[in-house]
GROMACS .gro file of C-alpha atoms in nm:
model
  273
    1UNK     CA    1  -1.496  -0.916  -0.994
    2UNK     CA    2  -1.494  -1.290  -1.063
    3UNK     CA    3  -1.582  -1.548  -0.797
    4UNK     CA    4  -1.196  -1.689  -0.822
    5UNK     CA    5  -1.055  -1.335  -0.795
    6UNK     CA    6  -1.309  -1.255  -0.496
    7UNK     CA    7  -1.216  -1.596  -0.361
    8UNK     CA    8  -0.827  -1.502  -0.422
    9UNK     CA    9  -0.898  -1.181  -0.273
   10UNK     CA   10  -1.014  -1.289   0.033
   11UNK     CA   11  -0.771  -1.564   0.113
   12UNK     CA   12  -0.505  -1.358   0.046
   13UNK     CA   13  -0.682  -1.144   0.359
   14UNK     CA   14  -0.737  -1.375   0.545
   15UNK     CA   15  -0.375  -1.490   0.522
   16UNK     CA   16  -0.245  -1.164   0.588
   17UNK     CA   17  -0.499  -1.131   0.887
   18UNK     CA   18  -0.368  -1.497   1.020
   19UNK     CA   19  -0.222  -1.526   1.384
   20UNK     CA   20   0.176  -1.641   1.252
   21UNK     CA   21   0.169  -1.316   1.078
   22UNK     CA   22   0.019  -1.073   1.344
   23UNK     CA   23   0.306  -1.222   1.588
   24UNK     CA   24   0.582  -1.198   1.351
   25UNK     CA   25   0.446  -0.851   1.256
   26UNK     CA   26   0.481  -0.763   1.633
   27UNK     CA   27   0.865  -0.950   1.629
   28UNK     CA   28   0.920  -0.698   1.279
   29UNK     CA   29   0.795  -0.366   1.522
   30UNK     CA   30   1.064  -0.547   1.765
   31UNK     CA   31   1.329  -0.572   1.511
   32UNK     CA   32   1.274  -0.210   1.420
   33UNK     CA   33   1.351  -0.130   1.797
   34UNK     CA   34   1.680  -0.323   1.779
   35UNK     CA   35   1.761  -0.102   1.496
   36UNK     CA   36   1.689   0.235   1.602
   37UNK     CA   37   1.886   0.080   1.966
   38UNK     CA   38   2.189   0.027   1.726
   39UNK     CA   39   2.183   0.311   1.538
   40UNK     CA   40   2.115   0.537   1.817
   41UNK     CA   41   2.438   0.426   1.986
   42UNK     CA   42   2.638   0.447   1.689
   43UNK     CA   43   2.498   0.801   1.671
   44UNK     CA   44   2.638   0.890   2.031
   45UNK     CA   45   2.974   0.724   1.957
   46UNK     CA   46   2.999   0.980   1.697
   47UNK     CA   47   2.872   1.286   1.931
   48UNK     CA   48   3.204   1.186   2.166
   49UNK     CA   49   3.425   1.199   1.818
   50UNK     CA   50   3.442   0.767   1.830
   51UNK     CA   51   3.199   0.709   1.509
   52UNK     CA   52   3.389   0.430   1.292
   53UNK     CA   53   3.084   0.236   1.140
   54UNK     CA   54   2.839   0.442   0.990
   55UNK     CA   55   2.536   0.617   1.204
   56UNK     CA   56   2.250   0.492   1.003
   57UNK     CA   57   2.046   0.132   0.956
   58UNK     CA   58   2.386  -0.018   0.738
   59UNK     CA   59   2.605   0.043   1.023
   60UNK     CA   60   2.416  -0.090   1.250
   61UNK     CA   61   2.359  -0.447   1.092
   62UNK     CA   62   2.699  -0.479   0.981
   63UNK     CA   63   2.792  -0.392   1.358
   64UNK     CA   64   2.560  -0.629   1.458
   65UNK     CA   65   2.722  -0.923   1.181
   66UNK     CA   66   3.023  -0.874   1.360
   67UNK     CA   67   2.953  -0.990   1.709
   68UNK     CA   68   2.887  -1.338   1.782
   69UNK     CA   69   2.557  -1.521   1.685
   70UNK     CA   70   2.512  -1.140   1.464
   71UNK     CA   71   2.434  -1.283   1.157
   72UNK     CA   72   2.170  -1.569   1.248
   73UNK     CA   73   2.039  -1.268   1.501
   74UNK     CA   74   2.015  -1.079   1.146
   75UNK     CA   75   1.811  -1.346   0.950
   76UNK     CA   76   1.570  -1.349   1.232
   77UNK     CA   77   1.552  -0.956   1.161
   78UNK     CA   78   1.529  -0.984   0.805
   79UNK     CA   79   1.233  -1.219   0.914
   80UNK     CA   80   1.060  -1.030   1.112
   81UNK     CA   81   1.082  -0.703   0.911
   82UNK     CA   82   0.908  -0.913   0.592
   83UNK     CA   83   0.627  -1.004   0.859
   84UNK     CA   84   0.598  -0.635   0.943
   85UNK     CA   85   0.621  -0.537   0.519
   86UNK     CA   86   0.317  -0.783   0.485
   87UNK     CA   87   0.151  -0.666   0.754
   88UNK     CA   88   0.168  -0.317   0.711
   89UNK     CA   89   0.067  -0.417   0.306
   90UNK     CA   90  -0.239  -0.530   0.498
   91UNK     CA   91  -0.360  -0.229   0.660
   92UNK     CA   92  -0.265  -0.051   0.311
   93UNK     CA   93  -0.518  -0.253   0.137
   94UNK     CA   94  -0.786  -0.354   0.407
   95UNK     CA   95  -0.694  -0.162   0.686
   96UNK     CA   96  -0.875   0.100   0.897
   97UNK     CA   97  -1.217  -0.008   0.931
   98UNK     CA   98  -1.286   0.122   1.226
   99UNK     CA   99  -1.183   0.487   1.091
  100UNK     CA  100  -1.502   0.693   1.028
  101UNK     CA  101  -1.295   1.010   0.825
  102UNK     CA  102  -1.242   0.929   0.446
  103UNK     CA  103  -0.959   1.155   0.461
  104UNK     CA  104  -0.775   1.008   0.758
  105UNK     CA  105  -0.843   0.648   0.620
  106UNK     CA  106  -0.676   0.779   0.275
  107UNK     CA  107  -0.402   0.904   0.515
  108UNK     CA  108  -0.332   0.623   0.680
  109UNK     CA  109  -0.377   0.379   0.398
  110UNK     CA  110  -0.095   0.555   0.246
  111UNK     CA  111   0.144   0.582   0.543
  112UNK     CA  112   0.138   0.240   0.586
  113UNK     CA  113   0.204   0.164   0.219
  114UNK     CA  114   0.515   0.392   0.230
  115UNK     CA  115   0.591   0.191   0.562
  116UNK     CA  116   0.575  -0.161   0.388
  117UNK     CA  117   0.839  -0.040   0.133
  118UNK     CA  118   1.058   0.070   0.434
  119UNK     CA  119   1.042  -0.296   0.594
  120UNK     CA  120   1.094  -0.486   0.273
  121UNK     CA  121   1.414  -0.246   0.221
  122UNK     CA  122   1.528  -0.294   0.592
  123UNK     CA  123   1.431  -0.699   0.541
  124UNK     CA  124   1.721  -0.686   0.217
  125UNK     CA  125   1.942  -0.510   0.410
  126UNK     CA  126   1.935  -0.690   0.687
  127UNK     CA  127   1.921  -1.051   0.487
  128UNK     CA  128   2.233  -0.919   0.262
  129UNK     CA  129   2.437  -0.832   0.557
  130UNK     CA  130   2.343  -1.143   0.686
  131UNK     CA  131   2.517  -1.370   0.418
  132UNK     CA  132   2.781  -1.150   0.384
  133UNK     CA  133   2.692  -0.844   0.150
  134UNK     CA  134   2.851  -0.511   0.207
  135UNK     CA  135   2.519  -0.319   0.210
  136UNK     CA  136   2.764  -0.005   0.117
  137UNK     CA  137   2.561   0.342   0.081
  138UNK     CA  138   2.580   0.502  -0.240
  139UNK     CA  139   2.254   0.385  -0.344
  140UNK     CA  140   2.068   0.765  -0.275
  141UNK     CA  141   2.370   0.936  -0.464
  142UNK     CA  142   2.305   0.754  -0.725
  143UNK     CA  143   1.904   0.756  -0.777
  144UNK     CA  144   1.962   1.145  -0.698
  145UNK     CA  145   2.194   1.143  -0.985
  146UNK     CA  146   1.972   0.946  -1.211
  147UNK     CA  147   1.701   1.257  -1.123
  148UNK     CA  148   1.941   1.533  -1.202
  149UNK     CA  149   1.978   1.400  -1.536
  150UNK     CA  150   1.602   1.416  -1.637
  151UNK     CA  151   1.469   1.749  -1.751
  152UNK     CA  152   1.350   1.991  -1.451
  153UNK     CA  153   1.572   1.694  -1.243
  154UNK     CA  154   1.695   1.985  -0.963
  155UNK     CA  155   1.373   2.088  -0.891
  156UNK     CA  156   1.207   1.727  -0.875
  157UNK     CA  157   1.496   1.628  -0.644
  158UNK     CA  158   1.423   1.971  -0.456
  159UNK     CA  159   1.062   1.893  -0.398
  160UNK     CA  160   1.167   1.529  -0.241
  161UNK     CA  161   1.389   1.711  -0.035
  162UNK     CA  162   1.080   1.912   0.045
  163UNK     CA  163   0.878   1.655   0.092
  164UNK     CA  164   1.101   1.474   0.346
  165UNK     CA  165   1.157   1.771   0.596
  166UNK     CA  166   0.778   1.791   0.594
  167UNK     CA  167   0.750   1.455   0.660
  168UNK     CA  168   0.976   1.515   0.945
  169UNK     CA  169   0.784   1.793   1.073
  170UNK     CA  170   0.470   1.606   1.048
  171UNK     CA  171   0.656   1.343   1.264
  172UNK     CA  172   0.761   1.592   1.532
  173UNK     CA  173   0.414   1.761   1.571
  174UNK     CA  174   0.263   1.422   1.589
  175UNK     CA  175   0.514   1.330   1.870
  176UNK     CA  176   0.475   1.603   2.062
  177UNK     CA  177   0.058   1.553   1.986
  178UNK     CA  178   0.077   1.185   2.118
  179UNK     CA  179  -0.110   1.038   1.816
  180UNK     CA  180   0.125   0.747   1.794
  181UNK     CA  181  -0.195   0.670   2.067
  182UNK     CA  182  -0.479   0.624   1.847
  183UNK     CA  183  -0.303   0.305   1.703
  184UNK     CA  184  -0.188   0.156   2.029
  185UNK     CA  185  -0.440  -0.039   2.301
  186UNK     CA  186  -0.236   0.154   2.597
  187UNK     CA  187  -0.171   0.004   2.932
  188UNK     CA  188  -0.448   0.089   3.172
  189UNK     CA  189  -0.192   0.120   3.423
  190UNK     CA  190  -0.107   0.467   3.496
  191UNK     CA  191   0.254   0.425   3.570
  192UNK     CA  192   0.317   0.235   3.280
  193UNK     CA  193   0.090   0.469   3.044
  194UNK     CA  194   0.297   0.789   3.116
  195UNK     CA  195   0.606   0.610   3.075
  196UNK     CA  196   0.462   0.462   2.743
  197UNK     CA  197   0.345   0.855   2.656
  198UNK     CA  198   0.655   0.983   2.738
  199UNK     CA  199   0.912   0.754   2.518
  200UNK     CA  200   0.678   0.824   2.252
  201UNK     CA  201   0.686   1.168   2.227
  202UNK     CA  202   1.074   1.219   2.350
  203UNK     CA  203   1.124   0.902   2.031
  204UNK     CA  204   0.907   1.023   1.774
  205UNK     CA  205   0.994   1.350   1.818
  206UNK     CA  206   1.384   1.223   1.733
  207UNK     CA  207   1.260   1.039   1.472
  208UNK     CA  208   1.123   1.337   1.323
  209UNK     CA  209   1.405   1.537   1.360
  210UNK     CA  210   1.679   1.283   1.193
  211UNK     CA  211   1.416   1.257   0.886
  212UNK     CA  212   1.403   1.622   0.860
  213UNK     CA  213   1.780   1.677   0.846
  214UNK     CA  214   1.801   1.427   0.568
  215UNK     CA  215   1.526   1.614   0.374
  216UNK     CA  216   1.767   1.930   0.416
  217UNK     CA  217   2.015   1.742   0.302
  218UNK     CA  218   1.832   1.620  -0.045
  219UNK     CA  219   1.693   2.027  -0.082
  220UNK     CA  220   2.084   2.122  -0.035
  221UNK     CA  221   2.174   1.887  -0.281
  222UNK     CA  222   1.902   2.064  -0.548
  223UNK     CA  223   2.040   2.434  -0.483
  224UNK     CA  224   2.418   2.335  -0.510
  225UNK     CA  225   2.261   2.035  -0.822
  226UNK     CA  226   2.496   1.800  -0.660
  227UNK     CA  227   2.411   1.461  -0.572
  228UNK     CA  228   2.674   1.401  -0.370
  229UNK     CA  229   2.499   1.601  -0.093
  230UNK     CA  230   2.231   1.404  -0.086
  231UNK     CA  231   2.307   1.174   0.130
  232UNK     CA  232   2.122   0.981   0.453
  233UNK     CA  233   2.114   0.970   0.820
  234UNK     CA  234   2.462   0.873   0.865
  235UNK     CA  235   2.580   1.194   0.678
  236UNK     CA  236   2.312   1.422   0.836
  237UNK     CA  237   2.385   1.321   1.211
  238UNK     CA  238   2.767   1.390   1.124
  239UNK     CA  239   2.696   1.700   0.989
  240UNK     CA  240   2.502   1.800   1.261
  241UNK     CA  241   2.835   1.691   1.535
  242UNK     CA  242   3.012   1.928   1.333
  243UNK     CA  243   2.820   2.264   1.365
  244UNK     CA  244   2.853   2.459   1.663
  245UNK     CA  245   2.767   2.304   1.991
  246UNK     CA  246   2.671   1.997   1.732
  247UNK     CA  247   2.844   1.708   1.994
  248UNK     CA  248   2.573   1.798   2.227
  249UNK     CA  249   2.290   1.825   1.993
  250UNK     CA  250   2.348   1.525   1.826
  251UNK     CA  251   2.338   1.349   2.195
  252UNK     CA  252   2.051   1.477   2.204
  253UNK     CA  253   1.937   1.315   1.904
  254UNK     CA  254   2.103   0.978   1.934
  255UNK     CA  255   1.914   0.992   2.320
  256UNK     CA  256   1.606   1.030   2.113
  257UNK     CA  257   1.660   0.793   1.864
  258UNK     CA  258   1.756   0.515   2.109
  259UNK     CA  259   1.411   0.661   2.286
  260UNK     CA  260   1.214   0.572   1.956
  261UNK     CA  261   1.383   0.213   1.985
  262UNK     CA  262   1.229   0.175   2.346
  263UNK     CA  263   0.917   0.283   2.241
  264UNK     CA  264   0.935   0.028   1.962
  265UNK     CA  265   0.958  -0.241   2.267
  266UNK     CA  266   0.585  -0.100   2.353
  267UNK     CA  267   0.501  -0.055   2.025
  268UNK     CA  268   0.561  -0.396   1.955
  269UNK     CA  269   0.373  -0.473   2.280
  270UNK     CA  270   0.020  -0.264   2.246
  271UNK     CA  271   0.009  -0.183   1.856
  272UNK     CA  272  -0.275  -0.301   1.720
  273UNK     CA  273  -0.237  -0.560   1.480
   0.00000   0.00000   0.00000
């Protein structure tokens, strides 16, 4: 490596290690809250048969445009959800030092590279319902179409779908596990720890679960090779309302998922970044 692109190199990580972007990454982990808040509730209006805006992270911000100060409130989102895309680009790239295990470094490396492209999508959708933008959902329909059409496109779409639920499961298990921990400098308080434990597990265990119905979804799509059923969070939370005793499961859920937004708060408190 060349002394400019070593001395590129290490700006650019020392830039993304600076002390403005460590606090705006903690405001993006907020903003993430506020989403999962939003959505959650939208997901419980639906559970009592209410649901008008959709049940998923484009409902929620164009809920939010549509109450007063909702779109400057949205720009400081779209902010802080860039913040938490460079930061998480960080630990991608530099991150996990203090890991020993190859493997788990590897691991983590790429969780938090899948988690970057998450926040830069959230960051456009939150910036384009901010000025305006309809943020509609066909977007997954579509790419799921484009997949079909390429040769052995129902199984490739199939093992996404595949991938997904597992995902989920991996989500749950961790939940339930507590290794949202190993990231976190906890509260030494003991009060405050359990709560902290407790929000984590009952939230990332939701979490899990909504991700896994969506990778359902996508492997339903592959058997039936229609791409109309593979849709996202919105659609897999309404399906789930209307199977039996589905109002009180998806309560269930939306509890959860407004959990995972409160443990955001903490996360967003004791992460370390």
């Amino acid at each position: 490596m060349t002394s400019a692109a070593q001395s590129a190199n290490s700006n650019a990580k020392q830039a993304a290690r600076s002390r403005p972007v460590k606090i705006a990454a903690r405001v993006g982990i907020l903003a993430y809250g506020i989403t999962h808040l939003l959505i959650g509730g939208l997901a419980l209006q639906v559970a009592f048969g209410q649901g008008g805006e959709q049940a998923d992270q484009t409902g929620a911000f164009q809920a939010l445009a549509q109450q007063p100060y909702g779109p400057p409130l949205l720009w400081v989102l779209a902010v802080g959800f860039v913040a938490a895309a460079l930061w998480r680009a960080e630990l991608a790239v530099w991150g996990y030092s203090y890991v020993s295990d190859t493997k788990k470094v590897v691991r983590k490396k790429a969780v938090s590279a899948v988690k970057a492209v998450v926040f830069v999508a959230l960051a456009v959708l939150a910036a384009t319902t901010a000025s305006g933008g309809g943020g509609g959902g066909g977007g997954q329909q579509q790419a799921t179409a484009g997949v079909f059409g390429l040769p052995g496109g129902p199984f490739l779409v199939g093992l996404a779908g595949l991938v997904v639920l597992v995902v989920g499961v991996v989500k749950v298990v961790e939940g339930y596990r507590k290794k949202f921990l190993e990231e976190m400098d906890a509260p030494s308080d003991r009060h405050a720890r359990t709560v902290l434990e407790r929000v984590g597990q009952v939230g990332n265990i939701a979490k899990g679960v909504s991700i896994g119905l969506i990778g359902i979804l996508i492997g339903v799509a592959a058997l039936r090779h229609d791409p109309a059923e593979a849709t996202g969070l919105d659609a897999a939370l309404k399906g789930l309302a209307a199977q039996p005793y589905g109002p009180y499961l998806l309560m269930v859920v939306a509890v959860g998922i407004v959990a995972y937004g409160v443990f955001c708060f903490f996360d967003a408190r004791y992460h370390r970044v």
